[in-house]
Each structure stands twice: as C-alpha cells, then as structure tokens.
Amino acid sequence: MRTGTLEDTQWEETPDQPVQVKRPIINIILVVINVAVWCVLEIIGDTQDAGLILRYGGMYPDLLLAGEWYRLFTAMFLHFGAEHLANNMILLAAAGGKLEAAAGSFRYLMIYLGSGVAGNLLSFYIRLQTGDYAVSAGASGAVFGMIGGLVWVAVRNKGKFEGLTTKGLLFMIALCMYYGVTTAGIDNWAHAGGAAGGLLLCILLYRKSRSA
C-alpha cells in the first residue's frame, strides 16, 4: 500500500480432500478489477493525485472516523500510478494463483479480502496513534496476505509447496518490508497487518490435502 498527501458456492470438499482448481479464476478476476479501476481513474484524472484517490475511495483517518468505513474495502482496489499497480499485480498474479490452488476459490477470496481489510485497519490504528495522516490506497496489504497465507500452506506441507519454501517466503516478506522502510510513501503497517491477517485466516481456512 502507498500513501499520498492531499497536497501533492459453497465448497463441497471434506476437510482433508485436496482442492482442485484448474485455473485461479478468482485471482484472475481480482487482477482484472484492479487494472480496470486504475484505467478508469487514469482516464478521469491523474492516479498519482491523492485528491483523486481520496475522492474515489482512498483511506483517510478523518473520513473513517466520520463513518466512511467502506474505505477499508475500496482502498484495496486503488493505486497511485502505473508502477504501484504493476508491482502489486505482478506479486498478486504469482502468489495469489498458488494460494487459490491450495485453499480453493471461495476460501481464497475470503483470505484476500480479509487480509486487505486487516492491513488497512492496522494502518488506520497506527496513523491515529502517530497523527501521521495521509491518503492511503493499494492492494499490497492483501498481496502480503497471500504471502503470509502461503507461509502457513508451506508449513503444513513439510516446509515446501509448489516450489516455495517457508524460509523463502519469510525472506520475501522481510525483503519487502525492508524496501518499505527505506522507500518514501510506503505504508509498511498495512503490509504487516495484511501478512498477519493472511497467515491467521489461512490457519483457520486452509485444509491440507490428505495425499500431501
């Protein structure tokens, strides 16, 4: 997630059955929605303008306190510029498809949305404590949730899943967090909240294949 100033079917598998997903359809739909929203807003104005992002659903502490809690959800589908969008969508395409294959489409969607909201909630709480108010938006909280969820999937599959290892995934999270600390305008608290939310939701929702 990035920040900007105003100035500038029910599933049928039993708990231990493998989930069969031929194509990560939900993940593909989420990528398409994020790209489509960005394209529409880019046509309307400049997606690097915090005012535009705020107008169409970006997060801002005062507005949440005024009752506009829907922004915890809508902010997940907004991005500051093409680079911000591309970085998130590349990670989502790579990690999300693997998690959807492991957890099943419906559960994957629950993990994705829950992680995004968890990241935004933690970001909101920290901003209230620090008084560092800024417009924030982006899918990275949810994307970090996918990586956090994959950590649990790897743990449940003896430390490895689809070429991914627990250590490798944890290193990826640490590297991304370091990048966030050293780069201006990155909301690392949303990343941390998303990763933790994805891990917790996957612990609750993921069912290991009996044959794995």
PDB file of C-alpha atoms in Angstrom:
ATOM      1  CA  MET A   1       0.000   0.000   0.000  1.00  0.00           C
ATOM      2  CA  ARG A   2       1.147   3.529  -0.722  1.00  0.00           C
ATOM      3  CA  THR A   3       0.250   6.889   0.743  1.00  0.00           C
ATOM      4  CA  GLY A   4      -0.069  10.378  -0.628  1.00  0.00           C
ATOM      5  CA  THR A   5      -0.745  13.801   0.765  1.00  0.00           C
ATOM      6  CA  LEU A   6      -3.764  15.843  -0.180  1.00  0.00           C
ATOM      7  CA  GLU A   7      -1.473  18.466  -1.365  1.00  0.00           C
ATOM      8  CA  ASP A   8       0.583  16.934  -3.940  1.00  0.00           C
ATOM      9  CA  THR A   9     -20.909 -21.639  -3.985  1.00  0.00           C
ATOM     10  CA  GLN A  10     -20.338 -23.038  -1.260  1.00  0.00           C
ATOM     11  CA  TRP A  11     -17.438 -25.501  -1.254  1.00  0.00           C
ATOM     12  CA  GLU A  12     -18.098 -29.244  -1.065  1.00  0.00           C
ATOM     13  CA  GLU A  13     -14.703 -30.731  -0.248  1.00  0.00           C
ATOM     14  CA  THR A  14     -14.305 -32.534   3.034  1.00  0.00           C
ATOM     15  CA  PRO A  15     -11.666 -31.095   5.376  1.00  0.00           C
ATOM     16  CA  ASP A  16      -8.918 -33.444   4.184  1.00  0.00           C
ATOM     17  CA  GLN A  17      -9.745 -33.641   0.491  1.00  0.00           C
ATOM     18  CA  PRO A  18      -7.431 -31.922  -1.987  1.00  0.00           C
ATOM     19  CA  VAL A  19      -8.944 -28.836  -3.537  1.00  0.00           C
ATOM     20  CA  GLN A  20      -8.877 -28.949  -7.315  1.00  0.00           C
ATOM     21  CA  VAL A  21      -8.654 -25.584  -9.057  1.00  0.00           C
ATOM     22  CA  LYS A  22      -7.871 -25.809 -12.767  1.00  0.00           C
ATOM     23  CA  ARG A  23      -7.461 -22.076 -13.165  1.00  0.00           C
ATOM     24  CA  PRO A  24      -7.064 -19.414 -10.473  1.00  0.00           C
ATOM     25  CA  ILE A  25     -10.241 -17.732 -11.713  1.00  0.00           C
ATOM     26  CA  ILE A  26     -10.798 -15.558  -8.631  1.00  0.00           C
ATOM     27  CA  ASN A  27      -7.210 -14.343  -8.709  1.00  0.00           C
ATOM     28  CA  ILE A  28      -7.524 -13.502 -12.404  1.00  0.00           C
ATOM     29  CA  ILE A  29     -10.752 -11.582 -11.726  1.00  0.00           C
ATOM     30  CA  LEU A  30      -9.093  -9.621  -8.899  1.00  0.00           C
ATOM     31  CA  VAL A  31      -6.186  -8.638 -11.129  1.00  0.00           C
ATOM     32  CA  VAL A  32      -8.599  -7.567 -13.882  1.00  0.00           C
ATOM     33  CA  ILE A  33     -10.668  -5.482 -11.437  1.00  0.00           C
ATOM     34  CA  ASN A  34      -7.591  -3.702 -10.070  1.00  0.00           C
ATOM     35  CA  VAL A  35      -6.288  -2.926 -13.555  1.00  0.00           C
ATOM     36  CA  ALA A  36      -9.722  -1.818 -14.800  1.00  0.00           C
ATOM     37  CA  VAL A  37     -10.245   0.530 -11.854  1.00  0.00           C
ATOM     38  CA  TRP A  38      -6.823   2.067 -12.401  1.00  0.00           C
ATOM     39  CA  CYS A  39      -7.508   2.560 -16.120  1.00  0.00           C
ATOM     40  CA  VAL A  40     -10.834   4.269 -15.459  1.00  0.00           C
ATOM     41  CA  LEU A  41      -9.324   6.615 -12.869  1.00  0.00           C
ATOM     42  CA  GLU A  42      -6.373   7.362 -15.134  1.00  0.00           C
ATOM     43  CA  ILE A  43      -8.846   8.428 -17.814  1.00  0.00           C
ATOM     44  CA  ILE A  44     -10.687  10.621 -15.309  1.00  0.00           C
ATOM     45  CA  GLY A  45      -7.543  12.228 -13.935  1.00  0.00           C
ATOM     46  CA  ASP A  46      -4.063  11.561 -12.547  1.00  0.00           C
ATOM     47  CA  THR A  47      -3.891   8.448 -10.340  1.00  0.00           C
ATOM     48  CA  GLN A  48      -0.859   9.899  -8.565  1.00  0.00           C
ATOM     49  CA  ASP A  49      -3.070  12.717  -7.288  1.00  0.00           C
ATOM     50  CA  ALA A  50      -4.028  11.986  -3.677  1.00  0.00           C
ATOM     51  CA  GLY A  51      -7.155  14.100  -4.060  1.00  0.00           C
ATOM     52  CA  LEU A  52      -8.434  11.890  -6.884  1.00  0.00           C
ATOM     53  CA  ILE A  53      -7.683   8.713  -4.938  1.00  0.00           C
ATOM     54  CA  LEU A  54      -9.453  10.116  -1.888  1.00  0.00           C
ATOM     55  CA  ARG A  55     -12.488  11.104  -3.946  1.00  0.00           C
ATOM     56  CA  TYR A  56     -12.941   7.581  -5.252  1.00  0.00           C
ATOM     57  CA  GLY A  57     -12.443   5.598  -2.054  1.00  0.00           C
ATOM     58  CA  GLY A  58      -8.928   6.055  -0.689  1.00  0.00           C
ATOM     59  CA  MET A  59      -8.376   5.852   3.048  1.00  0.00           C
ATOM     60  CA  TYR A  60      -8.024   8.894   5.262  1.00  0.00           C
ATOM     61  CA  PRO A  61      -8.330   8.700   9.070  1.00  0.00           C
ATOM     62  CA  ASP A  62     -10.738  11.614   9.497  1.00  0.00           C
ATOM     63  CA  LEU A  63     -13.164  10.178   6.950  1.00  0.00           C
ATOM     64  CA  LEU A  64     -13.125   6.756   8.587  1.00  0.00           C
ATOM     65  CA  LEU A  65     -13.817   8.387  11.942  1.00  0.00           C
ATOM     66  CA  ALA A  66     -16.714  10.192  10.293  1.00  0.00           C
ATOM     67  CA  GLY A  67     -18.257   6.826   9.491  1.00  0.00           C
ATOM     68  CA  GLU A  68     -16.954   6.080   5.986  1.00  0.00           C
ATOM     69  CA  TRP A  69     -15.699   2.605   6.926  1.00  0.00           C
ATOM     70  CA  TYR A  70     -16.296   1.303   3.402  1.00  0.00           C
ATOM     71  CA  ARG A  71     -12.941   2.901   2.556  1.00  0.00           C
ATOM     72  CA  LEU A  72     -11.208  -0.002   4.318  1.00  0.00           C
ATOM     73  CA  PHE A  73     -12.511  -2.072   1.394  1.00  0.00           C
ATOM     74  CA  THR A  74     -12.470   0.327  -1.552  1.00  0.00           C
ATOM     75  CA  ALA A  75      -8.890   1.453  -0.893  1.00  0.00           C
ATOM     76  CA  MET A  76      -7.730  -2.077  -1.761  1.00  0.00           C
ATOM     77  CA  PHE A  77      -8.614  -1.517  -5.414  1.00  0.00           C
ATOM     78  CA  LEU A  78      -6.947   1.879  -5.908  1.00  0.00           C
ATOM     79  CA  HIS A  79      -3.331   2.562  -6.857  1.00  0.00           C
ATOM     80  CA  PHE A  80      -1.023   5.557  -7.070  1.00  0.00           C
ATOM     81  CA  GLY A  81       0.301   5.386 -10.615  1.00  0.00           C
ATOM     82  CA  ALA A  82       1.282   2.620 -13.028  1.00  0.00           C
ATOM     83  CA  GLU A  83       4.360   1.450 -11.120  1.00  0.00           C
ATOM     84  CA  HIS A  84       2.406   0.966  -7.905  1.00  0.00           C
ATOM     85  CA  LEU A  85      -0.236  -1.025  -9.783  1.00  0.00           C
ATOM     86  CA  ALA A  86       2.293  -3.148 -11.695  1.00  0.00           C
ATOM     87  CA  ASN A  87       4.302  -4.069  -8.597  1.00  0.00           C
ATOM     88  CA  ASN A  88       1.197  -5.248  -6.763  1.00  0.00           C
ATOM     89  CA  MET A  89      -0.339  -7.092  -9.705  1.00  0.00           C
ATOM     90  CA  ILE A  90       2.871  -8.984 -10.522  1.00  0.00           C
ATOM     91  CA  LEU A  91       3.094 -10.233  -6.937  1.00  0.00           C
ATOM     92  CA  LEU A  92      -0.619 -10.984  -6.839  1.00  0.00           C
ATOM     93  CA  ALA A  93      -0.508 -12.959 -10.086  1.00  0.00           C
ATOM     94  CA  ALA A  94       2.408 -15.028  -8.781  1.00  0.00           C
ATOM     95  CA  ALA A  95       1.383 -15.625  -5.166  1.00  0.00           C
ATOM     96  CA  GLY A  96      -2.399 -15.454  -5.432  1.00  0.00           C
ATOM     97  CA  GLY A  97      -2.719 -18.203  -8.010  1.00  0.00           C
ATOM     98  CA  LYS A  98      -0.745 -20.622  -5.838  1.00  0.00           C
ATOM     99  CA  LEU A  99      -2.805 -19.829  -2.746  1.00  0.00           C
ATOM    100  CA  GLU A 100      -6.078 -20.177  -4.642  1.00  0.00           C
ATOM    101  CA  ALA A 101      -4.958 -23.601  -5.894  1.00  0.00           C
ATOM    102  CA  ALA A 102      -4.146 -24.624  -2.328  1.00  0.00           C
ATOM    103  CA  ALA A 103      -7.160 -23.214  -0.499  1.00  0.00           C
ATOM    104  CA  GLY A 104      -9.923 -23.238  -3.120  1.00  0.00           C
ATOM    105  CA  SER A 105     -11.513 -20.243  -4.821  1.00  0.00           C
ATOM    106  CA  PHE A 106     -14.095 -19.245  -2.216  1.00  0.00           C
ATOM    107  CA  ARG A 107     -11.724 -19.538   0.718  1.00  0.00           C
ATOM    108  CA  TYR A 108      -9.049 -17.739  -1.249  1.00  0.00           C
ATOM    109  CA  LEU A 109     -11.395 -14.794  -1.790  1.00  0.00           C
ATOM    110  CA  MET A 110     -12.134 -14.679   1.943  1.00  0.00           C
ATOM    111  CA  ILE A 111      -8.408 -14.671   2.726  1.00  0.00           C
ATOM    112  CA  TYR A 112      -7.688 -11.972   0.150  1.00  0.00           C
ATOM    113  CA  LEU A 113     -10.402  -9.570   1.277  1.00  0.00           C
ATOM    114  CA  GLY A 114      -9.814 -10.275   4.961  1.00  0.00           C
ATOM    115  CA  SER A 115      -6.081  -9.631   4.610  1.00  0.00           C
ATOM    116  CA  GLY A 116      -6.662  -6.348   2.809  1.00  0.00           C
ATOM    117  CA  VAL A 117      -9.050  -5.104   5.470  1.00  0.00           C
ATOM    118  CA  ALA A 118      -6.714  -6.277   8.259  1.00  0.00           C
ATOM    119  CA  GLY A 119      -3.826  -4.352   6.720  1.00  0.00           C
ATOM    120  CA  ASN A 120      -5.919  -1.213   6.350  1.00  0.00           C
ATOM    121  CA  LEU A 121      -7.192  -1.474   9.921  1.00  0.00           C
ATOM    122  CA  LEU A 122      -3.676  -1.710  11.335  1.00  0.00           C
ATOM    123  CA  SER A 123      -2.569   1.206   9.166  1.00  0.00           C
ATOM    124  CA  PHE A 124      -5.550   3.253  10.373  1.00  0.00           C
ATOM    125  CA  TYR A 125      -4.814   2.450  14.029  1.00  0.00           C
ATOM    126  CA  ILE A 126      -1.137   3.389  13.743  1.00  0.00           C
ATOM    127  CA  ARG A 127      -1.978   6.652  11.991  1.00  0.00           C
ATOM    128  CA  LEU A 128      -4.356   7.559  14.795  1.00  0.00           C
ATOM    129  CA  GLN A 129      -1.572   6.953  17.321  1.00  0.00           C
ATOM    130  CA  THR A 130       1.100   8.879  15.432  1.00  0.00           C
ATOM    131  CA  GLY A 131      -1.037  11.625  13.926  1.00  0.00           C
ATOM    132  CA  ASP A 132       0.687  10.991  10.589  1.00  0.00           C
ATOM    133  CA  TYR A 133      -2.406  11.388   8.449  1.00  0.00           C
ATOM    134  CA  ALA A 134      -2.162  10.703   4.731  1.00  0.00           C
ATOM    135  CA  VAL A 135      -4.321   9.317   1.959  1.00  0.00           C
ATOM    136  CA  SER A 136      -3.531   5.638   1.506  1.00  0.00           C
ATOM    137  CA  ALA A 137      -4.533   3.049  -1.057  1.00  0.00           C
ATOM    138  CA  GLY A 138      -3.309  -0.116  -2.710  1.00  0.00           C
ATOM    139  CA  ALA A 139      -3.701  -3.871  -2.837  1.00  0.00           C
ATOM    140  CA  SER A 140      -0.397  -4.583  -1.114  1.00  0.00           C
ATOM    141  CA  GLY A 141      -2.000  -5.403   2.254  1.00  0.00           C
ATOM    142  CA  ALA A 142      -3.994  -8.134   0.539  1.00  0.00           C
ATOM    143  CA  VAL A 143      -0.951  -9.204  -1.505  1.00  0.00           C
ATOM    144  CA  PHE A 144       1.113  -9.565   1.657  1.00  0.00           C
ATOM    145  CA  GLY A 145      -1.790 -11.599   2.999  1.00  0.00           C
ATOM    146  CA  MET A 146      -1.312 -14.027   0.104  1.00  0.00           C
ATOM    147  CA  ILE A 147       2.349 -14.437   1.013  1.00  0.00           C
ATOM    148  CA  GLY A 148       1.503 -14.826   4.698  1.00  0.00           C
ATOM    149  CA  GLY A 149      -1.094 -17.442   3.783  1.00  0.00           C
ATOM    150  CA  LEU A 150       1.424 -19.331   1.675  1.00  0.00           C
ATOM    151  CA  VAL A 151       3.772 -19.445   4.660  1.00  0.00           C
ATOM    152  CA  TRP A 152       1.157 -21.495   6.519  1.00  0.00           C
ATOM    153  CA  VAL A 153       0.482 -23.696   3.480  1.00  0.00           C
ATOM    154  CA  ALA A 154       4.213 -24.431   3.216  1.00  0.00           C
ATOM    155  CA  VAL A 155       4.421 -25.182   6.951  1.00  0.00           C
ATOM    156  CA  ARG A 156       1.510 -27.633   6.670  1.00  0.00           C
ATOM    157  CA  ASN A 157       3.219 -29.331   3.724  1.00  0.00           C
ATOM    158  CA  LYS A 158       6.527 -30.046   5.445  1.00  0.00           C
ATOM    159  CA  GLY A 159       8.063 -26.677   4.688  1.00  0.00           C
ATOM    160  CA  LYS A 160       7.534 -26.687   0.926  1.00  0.00           C
ATOM    161  CA  PHE A 161       4.669 -26.076  -1.503  1.00  0.00           C
ATOM    162  CA  GLU A 162       4.712 -25.661  -5.298  1.00  0.00           C
ATOM    163  CA  GLY A 163       8.414 -24.809  -5.314  1.00  0.00           C
ATOM    164  CA  LEU A 164       8.024 -22.336  -2.438  1.00  0.00           C
ATOM    165  CA  THR A 165       9.632 -22.866   0.956  1.00  0.00           C
ATOM    166  CA  THR A 166       8.743 -21.453   4.354  1.00  0.00           C
ATOM    167  CA  LYS A 167      12.163 -19.821   4.676  1.00  0.00           C
ATOM    168  CA  GLY A 168      11.967 -18.365   1.193  1.00  0.00           C
ATOM    169  CA  LEU A 169       8.538 -16.865   1.816  1.00  0.00           C
ATOM    170  CA  LEU A 170       9.607 -15.372   5.150  1.00  0.00           C
ATOM    171  CA  PHE A 171      12.670 -13.908   3.452  1.00  0.00           C
ATOM    172  CA  MET A 172      10.429 -12.408   0.763  1.00  0.00           C
ATOM    173  CA  ILE A 173       8.256 -10.748   3.415  1.00  0.00           C
ATOM    174  CA  ALA A 174      11.342  -9.414   5.228  1.00  0.00           C
ATOM    175  CA  LEU A 175      12.835  -8.089   1.992  1.00  0.00           C
ATOM    176  CA  CYS A 176       9.605  -6.334   1.014  1.00  0.00           C
ATOM    177  CA  MET A 177       9.277  -4.853   4.485  1.00  0.00           C
ATOM    178  CA  TYR A 178      12.851  -3.561   4.281  1.00  0.00           C
ATOM    179  CA  TYR A 179      12.070  -1.975   0.924  1.00  0.00           C
ATOM    180  CA  GLY A 180       9.045  -0.322   2.525  1.00  0.00           C
ATOM    181  CA  VAL A 181      11.119   1.093   5.373  1.00  0.00           C
ATOM    182  CA  THR A 182      13.726   2.541   3.037  1.00  0.00           C
ATOM    183  CA  THR A 183      11.291   3.937   0.450  1.00  0.00           C
ATOM    184  CA  ALA A 184       9.204   7.064   0.978  1.00  0.00           C
ATOM    185  CA  GLY A 185       5.435   6.797   0.707  1.00  0.00           C
ATOM    186  CA  ILE A 186       5.171   3.077   1.543  1.00  0.00           C
ATOM    187  CA  ASP A 187       2.704   2.041   4.260  1.00  0.00           C
ATOM    188  CA  ASN A 188       4.575  -0.796   5.964  1.00  0.00           C
ATOM    189  CA  TRP A 189       1.945  -1.162   8.670  1.00  0.00           C
ATOM    190  CA  ALA A 190      -0.598  -2.155   6.034  1.00  0.00           C
ATOM    191  CA  HIS A 191       1.884  -4.745   4.768  1.00  0.00           C
ATOM    192  CA  ALA A 192       2.468  -6.138   8.246  1.00  0.00           C
ATOM    193  CA  GLY A 193      -1.249  -6.247   9.032  1.00  0.00           C
ATOM    194  CA  GLY A 194      -2.006  -7.912   5.720  1.00  0.00           C
ATOM    195  CA  ALA A 195       0.670 -10.585   6.188  1.00  0.00           C
ATOM    196  CA  ALA A 196      -0.517 -11.341   9.717  1.00  0.00           C
ATOM    197  CA  GLY A 197      -4.151 -11.387   8.585  1.00  0.00           C
ATOM    198  CA  GLY A 198      -3.384 -13.751   5.709  1.00  0.00           C
ATOM    199  CA  LEU A 199      -1.468 -16.107   7.991  1.00  0.00           C
ATOM    200  CA  LEU A 200      -4.249 -16.191  10.590  1.00  0.00           C
ATOM    201  CA  LEU A 201      -7.036 -16.629   8.029  1.00  0.00           C
ATOM    202  CA  CYS A 202      -5.122 -19.419   6.308  1.00  0.00           C
ATOM    203  CA  ILE A 203      -4.649 -21.170   9.653  1.00  0.00           C
ATOM    204  CA  LEU A 204      -8.424 -21.042  10.065  1.00  0.00           C
ATOM    205  CA  LEU A 205      -9.452 -21.873   6.492  1.00  0.00           C
ATOM    206  CA  TYR A 206      -6.767 -23.950   4.803  1.00  0.00           C
ATOM    207  CA  ARG A 207      -7.257 -27.711   4.722  1.00  0.00           C
ATOM    208  CA  LYS A 208      -4.217 -29.817   3.863  1.00  0.00           C
ATOM    209  CA  SER A 209      -4.612 -32.485   1.205  1.00  0.00           C
ATOM    210  CA  ARG A 210      -4.582 -35.996   2.670  1.00  0.00           C
ATOM    211  CA  SER A 211      -2.166 -37.044  -0.035  1.00  0.00           C
ATOM    212  CA  ALA A 212       0.241 -34.129   0.506  1.00  0.00           C
TER     213      ALA A 212
END
